[in-house]
């Protein structure tokens, strides 16, 4: 058992409400009088936070009250404060609208949150290790790294479109066309064009289409590889869970006395469950190969209300 003073969530709710009223005063607006209704919203957002971050709620209870680690208190306070603003990115995220975010939204949201959380380090309200743990969890949940790379690739493709304009033509090299005295045209010789692929030597490409064909081939190749590797990863992990009769999620087998956010192993299980939900045909294939009835029982994170 770790000996440290937990922070009661009720104290955090009090601070958020107080700060909201201070903002009202600075803006010369009337103070909020709906304290209890606002705190109900904060409690609801904290419950959403535990669900979103795949946390086991039991680990955060102490004598009937929710408590958190002191190093996490200001981070959680910041997230709940902005989650209570329906129009904010965090508010939309907590209301289940993440699927509507495009890569640009995700990158802007994450980098804005990253800046704000790192300010807490400068203010000595938490440490870099805890901030990095939270950012790592958020990165995993909202797919920030992939979204950032997709934006980079999109920009490169837009640059390619401009740079390749001199090569963007439909001049058929090797094609022979005949024209009779009446101006009628006919193809005498049509070259057999072989689509370019990722393994071809690009020095022989002469049009933008050749480069795009090769790029498309490369992406297809990577998609095939990652599909196979993802399948093998889930298969191997599930085999280990079956061998140890470890149904449930990673947090069912981890000690979380310090009441921190979910471990990377739990978030790994979270992403595997998302994968199985999105790919029911792969789920059935795995169940057949592993001879189990419901593979989701080994990654049961969504929803978490009964945890």
Short mmCIF file of N, CA and C in Angstrom, two decimals, residues 133-235:
data_model
loop_
_atom_site.label_atom_id
_atom_site.label_comp_id
_atom_site.label_asym_id
_atom_site.label_seq_id
_atom_site.Cartn_x
_atom_site.Cartn_y
_atom_site.Cartn_z
N UNK A 133 2.66 10.78 -18.92
CA UNK A 133 1.77 9.62 -18.83
C UNK A 133 0.38 9.96 -19.36
N UNK A 134 -0.13 11.12 -18.95
CA UNK A 134 -1.45 11.54 -19.43
C UNK A 134 -1.44 11.82 -20.92
N UNK A 135 -0.41 12.50 -21.39
CA UNK A 135 -0.32 12.80 -22.83
C UNK A 135 -0.18 11.52 -23.63
N UNK A 136 0.57 10.56 -23.09
CA UNK A 136 0.71 9.27 -23.76
C UNK A 136 -0.62 8.56 -23.87
N UNK A 137 -1.41 8.61 -22.79
CA UNK A 137 -2.73 7.98 -22.80
C UNK A 137 -3.65 8.67 -23.80
N UNK A 138 -3.65 10.01 -23.78
CA UNK A 138 -4.51 10.77 -24.71
C UNK A 138 -4.09 10.51 -26.15
N UNK A 139 -2.78 10.48 -26.37
CA UNK A 139 -2.25 10.19 -27.72
C UNK A 139 -2.80 8.86 -28.23
N UNK A 140 -2.77 7.85 -27.37
CA UNK A 140 -3.26 6.52 -27.75
C UNK A 140 -4.75 6.53 -28.04
N UNK A 141 -5.52 7.21 -27.18
CA UNK A 141 -6.98 7.18 -27.30
C UNK A 141 -7.48 7.92 -28.53
N UNK A 142 -6.90 9.10 -28.81
CA UNK A 142 -7.41 9.90 -29.93
C UNK A 142 -6.60 9.73 -31.21
N UNK A 143 -5.57 8.88 -31.19
CA UNK A 143 -4.74 8.62 -32.38
C UNK A 143 -4.02 9.88 -32.86
N UNK A 144 -3.44 10.63 -31.91
CA UNK A 144 -2.76 11.88 -32.28
C UNK A 144 -1.58 11.64 -33.21
N UNK A 145 -0.68 10.72 -32.86
CA UNK A 145 0.53 10.51 -33.67
C UNK A 145 0.19 10.18 -35.11
N UNK A 146 -0.80 9.28 -35.30
CA UNK A 146 -1.20 8.92 -36.66
C UNK A 146 -1.82 10.12 -37.37
N UNK A 147 -2.65 10.88 -36.66
CA UNK A 147 -3.28 12.06 -37.26
C UNK A 147 -2.23 13.08 -37.67
N UNK A 148 -1.20 13.28 -36.85
CA UNK A 148 -0.13 14.21 -37.16
C UNK A 148 0.61 13.78 -38.43
N UNK A 149 0.88 12.48 -38.53
CA UNK A 149 1.57 11.97 -39.71
C UNK A 149 0.70 12.06 -40.96
N UNK A 150 -0.61 11.81 -40.80
CA UNK A 150 -1.52 11.93 -41.93
C UNK A 150 -1.53 13.36 -42.46
N UNK A 151 -1.52 14.34 -41.54
CA UNK A 151 -1.46 15.74 -41.97
C UNK A 151 -0.17 16.02 -42.73
N UNK A 152 0.94 15.45 -42.23
CA UNK A 152 2.22 15.64 -42.91
C UNK A 152 2.22 15.02 -44.29
N UNK A 153 1.66 13.82 -44.40
CA UNK A 153 1.59 13.14 -45.71
C UNK A 153 0.68 13.91 -46.65
N UNK A 154 -0.45 14.42 -46.12
CA UNK A 154 -1.37 15.21 -46.95
C UNK A 154 -0.68 16.44 -47.52
N UNK A 155 0.12 17.10 -46.68
CA UNK A 155 0.86 18.28 -47.17
C UNK A 155 1.86 17.89 -48.24
N UNK A 156 2.55 16.78 -48.03
CA UNK A 156 3.51 16.32 -49.04
C UNK A 156 2.80 16.02 -50.37
N UNK A 157 1.60 15.43 -50.29
CA UNK A 157 0.86 15.13 -51.51
C UNK A 157 0.38 16.40 -52.21
N UNK A 158 0.01 17.41 -51.42
CA UNK A 158 -0.37 18.69 -52.02
C UNK A 158 0.83 19.34 -52.70
N UNK A 159 2.01 19.25 -52.04
CA UNK A 159 3.23 19.75 -52.67
C UNK A 159 3.53 18.97 -53.95
N UNK A 160 3.32 17.66 -53.90
CA UNK A 160 3.54 16.81 -55.07
C UNK A 160 2.67 17.27 -56.25
N UNK A 161 1.42 17.62 -55.94
CA UNK A 161 0.49 18.04 -57.01
C UNK A 161 1.03 19.24 -57.77
N UNK A 162 1.61 20.19 -57.03
CA UNK A 162 2.16 21.39 -57.68
C UNK A 162 3.47 21.07 -58.38
N UNK A 163 4.36 20.37 -57.68
CA UNK A 163 5.68 20.06 -58.24
C UNK A 163 5.59 19.19 -59.50
N UNK A 164 4.52 18.39 -59.59
CA UNK A 164 4.41 17.46 -60.72
C UNK A 164 3.63 18.02 -61.91
N UNK A 165 3.25 19.31 -61.83
CA UNK A 165 2.46 19.88 -62.93
C UNK A 165 3.13 19.72 -64.30
N UNK A 166 4.45 19.93 -64.43
CA UNK A 166 5.07 19.73 -65.75
C UNK A 166 5.00 18.28 -66.25
N UNK A 167 4.80 17.33 -65.31
CA UNK A 167 4.72 15.92 -65.69
C UNK A 167 3.27 15.42 -65.77
N UNK A 168 2.33 16.31 -65.50
CA UNK A 168 0.92 15.92 -65.51
C UNK A 168 0.36 16.10 -66.92
N UNK A 169 0.51 15.08 -67.74
CA UNK A 169 0.05 15.14 -69.13
C UNK A 169 -0.48 13.79 -69.54
N UNK A 170 -1.11 13.75 -70.71
CA UNK A 170 -1.64 12.50 -71.25
C UNK A 170 -1.05 12.23 -72.63
N UNK A 171 0.24 12.52 -72.73
CA UNK A 171 0.96 12.22 -73.97
C UNK A 171 1.38 10.77 -73.92
N UNK A 172 0.82 9.97 -74.81
CA UNK A 172 1.11 8.54 -74.80
C UNK A 172 2.39 8.25 -75.58
N UNK A 173 3.44 7.96 -74.85
CA UNK A 173 4.72 7.63 -75.48
C UNK A 173 4.61 6.29 -76.20
N UNK A 174 4.97 6.28 -77.50
CA UNK A 174 4.92 5.04 -78.29
C UNK A 174 3.62 4.85 -79.03
N UNK A 175 2.64 5.74 -78.81
CA UNK A 175 1.36 5.61 -79.50
C UNK A 175 1.47 6.21 -80.91
N UNK A 176 0.95 5.48 -81.90
CA UNK A 176 0.96 5.95 -83.30
C UNK A 176 -0.49 6.16 -83.75
N UNK A 177 -0.77 7.36 -84.26
CA UNK A 177 -2.11 7.70 -84.72
C UNK A 177 -2.04 8.10 -86.19
N UNK A 178 -2.97 7.59 -86.99
CA UNK A 178 -3.03 7.94 -88.42
C UNK A 178 -4.21 8.89 -88.64
N UNK A 179 -4.05 9.80 -89.62
CA UNK A 179 -5.10 10.75 -89.97
C UNK A 179 -5.34 10.68 -91.48
N UNK A 180 -6.60 10.44 -91.90
CA UNK A 180 -6.87 10.37 -93.34
C UNK A 180 -7.16 11.76 -93.89
N UNK A 181 -7.44 11.83 -95.18
CA UNK A 181 -7.61 13.11 -95.85
C UNK A 181 -8.85 13.87 -95.37
N UNK A 182 -9.79 13.16 -94.74
CA UNK A 182 -10.99 13.82 -94.22
C UNK A 182 -10.84 14.25 -92.76
N UNK A 183 -9.68 14.02 -92.21
CA UNK A 183 -9.43 14.42 -90.83
C UNK A 183 -9.81 13.38 -89.80
N UNK A 184 -10.23 12.21 -90.23
CA UNK A 184 -10.57 11.14 -89.29
C UNK A 184 -9.30 10.52 -88.72
N UNK A 185 -9.32 10.22 -87.46
CA UNK A 185 -8.13 9.68 -86.80
C UNK A 185 -8.37 8.25 -86.33
N UNK A 186 -7.29 7.48 -86.32
CA UNK A 186 -7.38 6.11 -85.85
C UNK A 186 -6.06 5.73 -85.18
N UNK A 187 -6.16 4.90 -84.13
CA UNK A 187 -4.94 4.45 -83.44
C UNK A 187 -4.36 3.27 -84.19
N UNK A 188 -3.15 3.44 -84.65
CA UNK A 188 -2.46 2.37 -85.38
C UNK A 188 -1.72 1.45 -84.41
N UNK A 189 -1.10 2.08 -83.42
CA UNK A 189 -0.32 1.29 -82.45
C UNK A 189 -0.59 1.84 -81.05
N UNK A 190 -1.05 0.98 -80.17
CA UNK A 190 -1.31 1.36 -78.78
C UNK A 190 -0.31 0.65 -77.89
N UNK A 191 0.56 1.38 -77.19
CA UNK A 191 1.55 0.72 -76.34
C UNK A 191 0.89 0.04 -75.15
N UNK A 192 1.43 -1.07 -74.72
CA UNK A 192 0.94 -1.77 -73.54
C UNK A 192 1.59 -1.15 -72.30
N UNK A 193 0.84 -0.28 -71.64
CA UNK A 193 1.39 0.39 -70.46
C UNK A 193 1.27 -0.52 -69.24
N UNK A 194 2.39 -0.73 -68.59
CA UNK A 194 2.41 -1.54 -67.38
C UNK A 194 2.39 -0.60 -66.18
N UNK A 195 1.40 -0.74 -65.27
CA UNK A 195 1.32 0.15 -64.10
C UNK A 195 2.61 0.11 -63.29
N UNK A 196 3.04 1.27 -62.82
CA UNK A 196 4.25 1.34 -62.01
C UNK A 196 3.93 0.89 -60.59
N UNK A 197 4.89 0.29 -59.94
CA UNK A 197 4.70 -0.11 -58.55
C UNK A 197 5.89 0.32 -57.71
N UNK A 198 5.80 0.06 -56.42
CA UNK A 198 6.79 0.56 -55.47
C UNK A 198 8.18 0.01 -55.71
N UNK A 199 8.29 -1.13 -56.40
CA UNK A 199 9.61 -1.75 -56.61
C UNK A 199 10.29 -1.27 -57.89
N UNK A 200 9.60 -0.47 -58.69
CA UNK A 200 10.18 0.01 -59.94
C UNK A 200 11.20 1.11 -59.69
N UNK A 201 12.15 1.24 -60.62
CA UNK A 201 13.15 2.30 -60.55
C UNK A 201 12.51 3.60 -61.05
N UNK A 202 12.40 4.59 -60.18
CA UNK A 202 11.68 5.82 -60.53
C UNK A 202 12.37 6.65 -61.59
N UNK A 203 13.64 6.36 -61.90
CA UNK A 203 14.31 7.14 -62.94
C UNK A 203 13.70 6.92 -64.32
N UNK A 204 12.88 5.85 -64.43
CA UNK A 204 12.21 5.59 -65.71
C UNK A 204 10.79 6.14 -65.74
N UNK A 205 10.33 6.79 -64.66
CA UNK A 205 9.00 7.40 -64.65
C UNK A 205 9.04 8.69 -65.47
N UNK A 206 8.01 8.94 -66.27
CA UNK A 206 8.00 10.17 -67.06
C UNK A 206 6.71 10.98 -66.89
N UNK A 207 5.78 10.50 -66.02
CA UNK A 207 4.56 11.26 -65.79
C UNK A 207 4.19 11.23 -64.31
N UNK A 208 3.33 12.18 -63.91
CA UNK A 208 2.87 12.22 -62.52
C UNK A 208 2.13 10.95 -62.16
N UNK A 209 1.41 10.39 -63.13
CA UNK A 209 0.64 9.17 -62.89
C UNK A 209 1.55 8.02 -62.49
N UNK A 210 2.73 7.93 -63.11
CA UNK A 210 3.66 6.85 -62.76
C UNK A 210 4.05 6.93 -61.27
N UNK A 211 4.35 8.16 -60.82
CA UNK A 211 4.72 8.34 -59.42
C UNK A 211 3.56 8.00 -58.48
N UNK A 212 2.36 8.44 -58.86
CA UNK A 212 1.20 8.16 -58.02
C UNK A 212 0.87 6.67 -57.99
N UNK A 213 1.04 5.99 -59.14
CA UNK A 213 0.82 4.54 -59.18
C UNK A 213 1.78 3.83 -58.23
N UNK A 214 3.04 4.26 -58.24
CA UNK A 214 4.05 3.64 -57.38
C UNK A 214 3.74 3.92 -55.90
N UNK A 215 3.32 5.15 -55.62
CA UNK A 215 2.98 5.51 -54.24
C UNK A 215 1.78 4.71 -53.75
N UNK A 216 0.77 4.59 -54.60
CA UNK A 216 -0.43 3.82 -54.25
C UNK A 216 -0.07 2.37 -53.97
N UNK A 217 0.83 1.83 -54.80
CA UNK A 217 1.28 0.45 -54.63
C UNK A 217 2.00 0.27 -53.29
N UNK A 218 2.79 1.29 -52.91
CA UNK A 218 3.53 1.22 -51.65
C UNK A 218 2.57 1.23 -50.46
N UNK A 219 1.57 2.10 -50.50
CA UNK A 219 0.59 2.17 -49.41
C UNK A 219 -0.19 0.86 -49.30
N UNK A 220 -0.58 0.32 -50.45
CA UNK A 220 -1.29 -0.98 -50.45
C UNK A 220 -0.43 -2.06 -49.79
N UNK A 221 0.86 -2.05 -50.13
CA UNK A 221 1.79 -3.04 -49.57
C UNK A 221 1.87 -2.90 -48.05
N UNK A 222 2.00 -1.65 -47.56
CA UNK A 222 2.08 -1.41 -46.12
C UNK A 222 0.78 -1.79 -45.42
N UNK A 223 -0.36 -1.48 -46.05
CA UNK A 223 -1.65 -1.86 -45.47
C UNK A 223 -1.77 -3.36 -45.29
N UNK A 224 -1.29 -4.09 -46.28
CA UNK A 224 -1.32 -5.55 -46.21
C UNK A 224 -0.43 -6.05 -45.08
N UNK A 225 0.77 -5.46 -44.97
CA UNK A 225 1.70 -5.87 -43.91
C UNK A 225 1.14 -5.57 -42.52
N UNK A 226 0.58 -4.36 -42.35
CA UNK A 226 0.09 -3.99 -41.03
C UNK A 226 -1.15 -4.79 -40.67
N UNK A 227 -1.94 -5.17 -41.67
CA UNK A 227 -3.10 -6.02 -41.41
C UNK A 227 -2.66 -7.38 -40.87
N UNK A 228 -1.62 -7.95 -41.49
CA UNK A 228 -1.10 -9.25 -41.06
C UNK A 228 -0.47 -9.16 -39.68
N UNK A 229 0.30 -8.10 -39.43
CA UNK A 229 0.99 -7.96 -38.13
C UNK A 229 -0.01 -7.70 -37.00
N UNK A 230 -1.04 -6.90 -37.29
CA UNK A 230 -2.07 -6.65 -36.27
C UNK A 230 -2.79 -7.94 -35.92
N UNK A 231 -3.11 -8.71 -36.92
CA UNK A 231 -3.80 -9.98 -36.71
C UNK A 231 -2.95 -10.90 -35.83
N UNK A 232 -1.67 -11.04 -36.16
CA UNK A 232 -0.77 -11.91 -35.40
C UNK A 232 -0.58 -11.41 -33.97
N UNK A 233 -0.52 -10.08 -33.80
CA UNK A 233 -0.37 -9.49 -32.47
C UNK A 233 -1.56 -9.85 -31.58
N UNK A 234 -2.78 -9.65 -32.10
CA UNK A 234 -3.98 -9.97 -31.32
C UNK A 234 -4.07 -11.48 -31.07
N UNK A 235 -3.74 -12.25 -32.06
CA UNK A 235 -3.78 -13.72 -31.92
C UNK A 235 -2.83 -14.19 -30.81
#
